[in-house]
């Protein structure tokens, strides 16, 4: 289980280096020789793009520290919260605000587009992203203050847009449940993106919110093959367990959409129809997909992962991705970055839409109710207006 360091960090970039440099190997941010680290997605701890100094471990014959393995222990550090709601203006997203209770994610998905964010705090987007987690313990109290601001205007908020709000650390910290309690109390609509069975812990809250059209859960299912899932998303729930989570949420009245993200040619792309069918049978009512994105440091991490696990088809995978990205490994442009362009992108879209249509899976966003929002219950009882007592006679 993760080790919890409860002392808050004031200077995050500087303290991140200091907090996570214990041991001779943990502070090395340069490129490491790739290898299999049990239970981890990345095989590299490559240096972040903002580092001004580069260090590389090598064996000079004098010290065994050069070959010391990257520690497998996960460390969770409490991070101060200045703002809980993060706003965006992306036309590719169906929401303009989000909440991410954690920075970094222990699930270790090799394709995670949030990995490059660790470079901003002086840590590696590789193994550090999976083993050095920052938790926003005061997220709920800060969210309460933000929702009570006079100028706040309600719109659906997404929970877990970058890193999974239900990753293993939340079993003990329960930050996500605290955030949901604030949203429920104020009747604020929320969509949740996760690949964890832990969402079932909060099924009582979610069921009550679902009755008022205040919640939608997007369950990420990328493969039905347990072996493939284990190397793509080593610490996430197994495929069968995610299907069971869809069943339990649906039975409780919580609407569930399947998120087939990312689609990787020749890896999980052949499973598109099978995944949608299994999720529909489990109770999912909607579906969407995203083609693999390789921003910044995700690109070398994914290349290394391909060569380690699929050397026989690595070139084919990259060529097909480049076909959909204008000849490049990544295309950051709005409008094309999620789905890609070209013949292969069209083929994936047609297969997905035909399967979804045949199965009765909606491709439209689920409409959440914003009219019920009322921040009054979030105010301390002493601040609430006192109603005059009615006369008895």
Coordinates of C-alpha atoms in Angstrom, one line a residue:
X1 CA 0.0 0.0 0.0
X2 CA 1.1 3.5 -0.7
X3 CA 3.2 5.3 2.0
X4 CA 1.5 8.6 3.0
X5 CA 3.6 11.7 3.7
X6 CA 1.2 14.1 5.4
X7 CA 3.3 17.2 5.5
X8 CA 2.0 19.7 2.9
X9 CA 4.4 21.0 0.3
X10 CA 4.6 24.8 -0.3
X11 CA 7.1 25.0 -3.1
X12 CA 5.9 22.1 -5.2
X13 CA 8.6 22.0 -7.8
X14 CA 11.5 22.3 -5.3
X15 CA 9.9 20.1 -2.7
X16 CA 9.0 17.4 -5.2
X17 CA 12.7 16.8 -5.9
X18 CA 13.5 16.8 -2.2
X19 CA 10.6 14.6 -1.2
X20 CA 11.2 12.0 -3.8
X21 CA 15.0 11.9 -4.0
X22 CA 15.5 9.3 -1.2
X23 CA 17.8 6.6 -2.3
X24 CA 20.5 6.8 -5.0
X25 CA 18.2 5.9 -7.9
X26 CA 15.0 7.7 -7.1
X27 CA 16.3 11.2 -7.8
X28 CA 17.7 10.4 -11.3
X29 CA 15.5 12.0 -13.9
X30 CA 17.5 11.1 -17.0
X31 CA 16.7 8.3 -19.4
X32 CA 17.1 4.9 -17.8
X33 CA 17.7 1.6 -19.6
X34 CA 14.3 0.2 -20.3
X35 CA 13.2 -2.9 -18.5
X36 CA 10.2 -4.7 -16.9
X37 CA 9.2 -3.2 -13.6
X38 CA 6.6 -5.4 -12.1
X39 CA 3.3 -3.8 -11.8
X40 CA 4.3 -0.6 -13.7
X41 CA 3.5 0.6 -17.2
X42 CA 6.5 2.6 -18.1
X43 CA 9.9 1.0 -18.6
X44 CA 11.7 4.4 -18.5
X45 CA 12.2 7.2 -16.0
X46 CA 13.1 9.7 -18.7
X47 CA 13.9 13.3 -18.0
X48 CA 11.2 16.0 -18.2
X49 CA 11.5 18.5 -20.9
X50 CA 12.0 21.4 -18.5
X51 CA 15.1 20.1 -16.8
X52 CA 18.3 22.1 -17.3
X53 CA 20.6 19.4 -16.1
X54 CA 20.9 15.8 -17.4
X55 CA 22.2 12.9 -15.4
X56 CA 22.5 9.3 -16.7
X57 CA 23.2 6.3 -14.5
X58 CA 26.1 4.1 -15.7
X59 CA 28.3 1.4 -14.2
X60 CA 31.9 2.6 -13.7
X61 CA 32.8 -0.5 -11.8
X62 CA 33.1 1.3 -8.5
X63 CA 29.6 1.5 -7.1
X64 CA 26.6 -0.8 -7.3
X65 CA 24.3 2.2 -7.1
X66 CA 24.6 2.7 -10.9
X67 CA 22.4 -0.3 -11.5
X68 CA 20.1 0.2 -8.5
X69 CA 16.5 -0.4 -9.7
X70 CA 13.9 2.3 -9.5
X71 CA 12.0 1.8 -6.2
X72 CA 8.7 0.0 -6.7
X73 CA 7.1 1.6 -3.6
X74 CA 4.4 4.2 -4.3
X75 CA 4.7 7.4 -2.3
X76 CA 1.7 9.7 -1.8
X77 CA 2.3 13.3 -0.7
X78 CA -0.3 15.8 0.3
X79 CA -0.4 18.8 -2.0
X80 CA -1.9 22.2 -1.0
X81 CA -5.0 23.2 -2.9
X82 CA -5.3 26.7 -4.3
X83 CA -8.1 26.0 -6.7
X84 CA -10.2 22.8 -7.2
X85 CA -12.0 23.7 -10.4
X86 CA -9.9 23.8 -13.5
X87 CA -11.4 25.5 -16.6
X88 CA -10.7 24.7 -20.3
X89 CA -11.9 26.1 -23.6
X90 CA -11.3 23.0 -25.7
X91 CA -13.9 22.4 -28.4
X92 CA -13.0 18.7 -28.2
X93 CA -14.4 18.3 -24.7
X94 CA -18.0 18.1 -23.6
X95 CA -17.3 20.1 -20.4
X96 CA -15.6 23.4 -19.6
X97 CA -14.5 22.6 -16.0
X98 CA -13.0 19.6 -14.2
X99 CA -11.7 18.4 -10.9
X100 CA -8.6 16.1 -10.5
X101 CA -8.1 15.1 -6.8
X102 CA -4.7 13.5 -7.7
X103 CA -1.6 14.5 -9.6
X104 CA 0.0 11.4 -11.0
X105 CA -1.7 8.0 -11.2
X106 CA -0.8 4.6 -9.9
X107 CA -2.8 2.8 -12.6
X108 CA 0.3 3.2 -14.8
X109 CA -1.5 3.4 -18.1
X110 CA 1.3 3.7 -20.7
X111 CA -0.7 5.9 -23.0
X112 CA -1.9 8.4 -20.4
X113 CA -1.8 11.9 -21.8
X114 CA -1.4 13.4 -18.3
X115 CA 2.1 12.0 -17.9
X116 CA 3.8 15.1 -19.2
X117 CA 2.3 17.2 -16.3
X118 CA 4.8 15.6 -14.0
X119 CA 7.6 17.5 -15.9
X120 CA 6.2 20.8 -14.5
X121 CA 7.1 19.8 -11.0
X122 CA 10.6 18.4 -11.7
X123 CA 9.7 14.8 -11.8
X124 CA 9.7 12.2 -14.6
X125 CA 6.6 11.5 -16.8
X126 CA 7.8 7.9 -16.7
X127 CA 8.0 5.8 -13.6
X128 CA 7.8 8.9 -11.3
X129 CA 4.3 9.5 -12.7
X130 CA 3.2 6.1 -11.4
X131 CA 5.0 6.1 -8.1
X132 CA 5.1 9.7 -7.0
X133 CA 1.5 10.8 -6.4
X134 CA 0.3 14.1 -5.1
X135 CA -3.1 14.1 -3.3
X136 CA -5.3 17.2 -2.9
X137 CA -6.6 16.4 0.6
X138 CA -8.4 19.8 0.9
X139 CA -10.1 19.5 -2.4
X140 CA -13.7 19.3 -1.0
X141 CA -13.4 22.3 1.3
X142 CA -11.9 24.4 -1.4
X143 CA -14.6 23.3 -3.8
X144 CA -17.2 24.4 -1.3
X145 CA -15.7 27.9 -1.2
X146 CA -15.6 28.1 -5.0
X147 CA -19.2 27.0 -5.4
X148 CA -20.3 29.6 -2.8
X149 CA -18.8 32.5 -4.7
X150 CA -21.4 35.0 -5.8
X151 CA -20.3 34.9 -9.5
X152 CA -20.3 31.2 -9.9
X153 CA -22.4 29.8 -12.7
X154 CA -23.3 26.1 -12.7
X155 CA -22.3 23.8 -15.5
X156 CA -21.5 20.1 -15.5
X157 CA -18.1 19.3 -14.0
X158 CA -15.9 16.4 -15.0
X159 CA -14.3 14.4 -12.2
X160 CA -11.1 12.6 -13.2
X161 CA -10.5 14.1 -16.6
X162 CA -6.7 13.8 -16.3
X163 CA -5.9 11.2 -13.6
X164 CA -8.3 8.6 -12.2
X165 CA -10.1 10.0 -9.2
X166 CA -10.6 6.4 -8.0
X167 CA -7.0 5.3 -8.1
X168 CA -5.7 3.1 -5.3
X169 CA -4.7 6.0 -3.0
X170 CA -8.4 7.0 -2.7
X171 CA -9.2 3.8 -0.8
X172 CA -7.7 5.3 2.3
X173 CA -7.9 9.0 1.6
X174 CA -11.5 9.0 0.2
X175 CA -11.0 12.5 -1.3
X176 CA -13.3 11.7 -4.2
X177 CA -16.2 10.8 -2.0
X178 CA -15.7 14.1 -0.1
X179 CA -15.9 16.0 -3.3
X180 CA -19.0 14.1 -4.4
X181 CA -20.7 14.9 -1.1
X182 CA -20.2 18.6 -1.8
X183 CA -21.6 18.2 -5.3
X184 CA -24.6 16.2 -4.0
X185 CA -25.3 18.7 -1.2
X186 CA -25.5 21.6 -3.8
X187 CA -27.2 19.5 -6.5
X188 CA -24.3 20.1 -8.8
X189 CA -24.1 17.9 -11.9
X190 CA -21.0 15.8 -12.5
X191 CA -19.6 13.3 -14.9
X192 CA -17.0 10.8 -13.8
X193 CA -14.3 9.1 -15.8
X194 CA -12.7 6.0 -14.3
X195 CA -11.5 2.5 -14.9
X196 CA -11.6 1.5 -11.2
X197 CA -14.1 -0.8 -9.4
X198 CA -13.7 1.6 -6.4
X199 CA -16.4 3.8 -7.9
X200 CA -18.8 1.2 -6.4
X201 CA -17.9 2.4 -2.9
X202 CA -19.9 5.6 -3.6
X203 CA -22.8 3.9 -5.3
X204 CA -25.2 5.2 -2.6
X205 CA -24.3 8.8 -3.4
X206 CA -24.3 8.2 -7.1
X207 CA -27.7 6.5 -7.0
X208 CA -29.3 9.4 -5.2
X209 CA -27.7 11.9 -7.7
X210 CA -28.8 9.8 -10.7
X211 CA -32.5 10.1 -9.6
X212 CA -32.1 13.8 -10.2
X213 CA -30.1 13.5 -13.4
X214 CA -27.0 14.9 -11.7
X215 CA -24.4 12.2 -12.6
X216 CA -23.1 10.1 -15.5
X217 CA -20.2 7.6 -15.1
X218 CA -17.9 6.9 -18.0
X219 CA -16.2 3.6 -17.5
X220 CA -13.1 3.1 -19.5
X221 CA -12.8 -0.4 -21.1
X222 CA -9.9 -0.7 -23.5
X223 CA -9.6 -4.5 -23.8
X224 CA -11.3 -7.7 -22.9
X225 CA -8.0 -9.5 -22.8
X226 CA -6.7 -9.6 -19.3
X227 CA -3.1 -10.2 -20.4
X228 CA -3.2 -7.1 -22.7
X229 CA -4.9 -5.0 -20.0
X230 CA -2.2 -6.0 -17.5
X231 CA 0.6 -4.5 -19.6
X232 CA -1.4 -1.5 -20.9
X233 CA -2.9 -0.5 -17.5
X234 CA -1.0 -2.6 -14.9
X235 CA -2.7 -1.4 -11.7
X236 CA -6.2 -0.8 -13.1
X237 CA -9.1 -3.2 -12.6
X238 CA -9.2 -6.3 -14.8
X239 CA -11.6 -6.2 -17.7
X240 CA -14.1 -8.6 -16.2
X241 CA -14.2 -6.5 -13.0
X242 CA -14.9 -3.4 -15.0
X243 CA -17.9 -5.1 -16.7
X244 CA -19.1 -6.1 -13.3
X245 CA -18.9 -2.5 -12.2
X246 CA -21.0 -1.4 -15.1
X247 CA -23.6 -4.0 -14.1
X248 CA -23.7 -2.8 -10.5
X249 CA -23.9 0.8 -11.3
X250 CA -26.6 0.2 -13.9
X251 CA -28.6 -1.9 -11.4
X252 CA -28.5 1.0 -9.0
X253 CA -29.9 3.3 -11.6
X254 CA -26.7 5.1 -12.5
X255 CA -26.3 5.7 -16.2
X256 CA -23.0 4.4 -17.6
X257 CA -21.2 5.1 -20.8
X258 CA -18.3 3.0 -22.1
X259 CA -15.1 4.9 -22.9
X260 CA -13.1 3.1 -25.5
X261 CA -10.0 5.2 -25.1
X262 CA -7.5 4.9 -26.5
X263 CA -7.9 2.9 -29.7
X264 CA -4.5 1.6 -30.7
X265 CA -4.1 0.0 -34.2
X266 CA -3.2 -3.7 -34.1
X267 CA -3.2 -3.7 -30.3
X268 CA -6.8 -3.2 -29.1
X269 CA -8.3 -1.9 -32.3
X270 CA -9.4 -5.5 -33.4
X271 CA -11.6 -5.7 -30.3
X272 CA -13.8 -2.6 -30.9
X273 CA -17.0 -4.6 -31.7
X274 CA -16.4 -7.2 -29.0
X275 CA -15.8 -4.5 -26.3
X276 CA -18.9 -2.6 -27.2
X277 CA -21.0 -5.8 -27.2
X278 CA -19.8 -6.9 -23.8
X279 CA -20.3 -3.4 -22.3
X280 CA -23.8 -3.2 -23.7
X281 CA -24.7 -6.6 -22.3
X282 CA -23.4 -5.4 -18.9
X283 CA -25.8 -2.4 -19.1
X284 CA -23.9 0.5 -20.7
X285 CA -26.3 2.9 -22.4
X286 CA -23.8 5.0 -24.4
X287 CA -20.2 4.9 -25.8
X288 CA -17.5 7.0 -27.3
X289 CA -13.8 6.5 -28.4
X290 CA -10.5 8.3 -28.7
X291 CA -7.6 7.4 -30.9
X292 CA -4.2 7.1 -29.2
X293 CA -2.5 10.5 -28.6
X294 CA 1.3 10.8 -28.0
X295 CA 2.0 14.3 -26.7
X296 CA 5.4 15.2 -25.4
X297 CA 7.1 12.5 -23.3
X298 CA 4.3 10.0 -23.9
X299 CA 5.8 9.4 -27.4
X300 CA 9.2 7.9 -26.3
X301 CA 7.5 6.0 -23.4
X302 CA 5.1 4.4 -25.8
X303 CA 7.8 3.6 -28.3
X304 CA 9.8 1.8 -25.6
X305 CA 6.7 0.0 -24.4
X306 CA 5.9 -1.2 -28.0
X307 CA 9.5 -2.5 -28.5
X308 CA 9.4 -4.4 -25.2
X309 CA 5.9 -6.0 -25.6
X310 CA 5.1 -6.0 -29.3
X311 CA 8.4 -5.9 -31.3
X312 CA 6.8 -7.9 -34.1
X313 CA 4.3 -5.2 -34.9
X314 CA 5.8 -2.0 -33.4
X315 CA 6.6 -0.5 -36.9
X316 CA 3.1 -1.3 -38.2
X317 CA 1.5 0.3 -35.2
X318 CA 3.4 3.5 -35.6
X319 CA 2.9 3.7 -39.3
X320 CA -0.9 3.4 -38.8
X321 CA -0.8 6.1 -36.2
X322 CA 1.2 8.4 -38.4
X323 CA -1.4 7.7 -41.2
X324 CA -4.0 9.2 -38.9
X325 CA -1.8 12.1 -37.7
X326 CA -0.6 13.7 -40.9
X327 CA 2.6 11.7 -41.1
X328 CA 3.6 12.6 -37.5
X329 CA 3.4 10.7 -34.2
X330 CA 1.1 13.2 -32.7
X331 CA -1.3 15.9 -34.0
X332 CA -2.3 18.4 -31.2
X333 CA -4.8 20.3 -33.4
X334 CA -8.3 20.8 -32.0
X335 CA -10.8 18.8 -34.1
X336 CA -8.5 16.1 -35.2
X337 CA -6.4 15.2 -32.1
X338 CA -9.2 12.9 -30.6
X339 CA -10.2 11.0 -33.7
X340 CA -7.4 11.4 -36.3
X341 CA -7.8 12.0 -40.0
X342 CA -7.4 9.9 -43.2
X343 CA -8.5 6.5 -44.3
X344 CA -7.7 4.6 -41.1
X345 CA -9.4 7.1 -39.0
X346 CA -12.5 6.9 -41.1
X347 CA -12.4 3.1 -40.9
X348 CA -12.3 3.1 -37.1
X349 CA -15.1 5.7 -37.0
X350 CA -17.3 3.6 -39.3
X351 CA -16.7 0.4 -37.4
X352 CA -17.4 2.1 -34.1
X353 CA -20.6 3.9 -35.2
X354 CA -22.0 0.8 -36.9
X355 CA -21.4 -1.4 -33.9
X356 CA -22.8 1.2 -31.5
X357 CA -25.9 1.7 -33.7
X358 CA -26.5 -2.0 -33.9
X359 CA -26.2 -2.4 -30.2
X360 CA -28.4 0.6 -29.4
X361 CA -25.6 2.6 -27.7
X362 CA -26.0 6.3 -27.8
X363 CA -23.1 8.5 -29.1
X364 CA -24.6 11.7 -27.8
X365 CA -23.5 13.2 -24.4
X366 CA -25.9 12.5 -21.6
X367 CA -27.8 15.6 -20.6
X368 CA -27.3 16.5 -16.9
X369 CA -29.7 18.9 -15.1
X370 CA -28.1 22.2 -14.0
X371 CA -31.4 23.8 -12.9
X372 CA -31.3 22.2 -9.5
X373 CA -28.0 23.8 -8.4
X374 CA -28.4 25.4 -5.0
X375 CA -25.2 26.3 -3.0
X376 CA -27.2 27.4 0.1
X377 CA -26.7 24.0 1.9
X378 CA -22.9 24.5 1.7
X379 CA -23.0 27.5 3.9
X380 CA -22.2 27.1 7.6
X381 CA -25.5 27.0 9.6
X382 CA -24.5 30.2 11.4
X383 CA -24.4 32.0 8.0
X384 CA -27.7 30.9 6.8
X385 CA -30.6 33.4 7.0
X386 CA -32.9 32.9 10.0
X387 CA -36.6 32.8 9.1
X388 CA -38.9 34.8 11.3
X389 CA -41.0 32.6 13.6
X390 CA -44.7 32.6 12.7
X391 CA -47.2 33.7 15.2
X392 CA -49.2 31.0 17.0
X393 CA -52.4 33.1 17.3

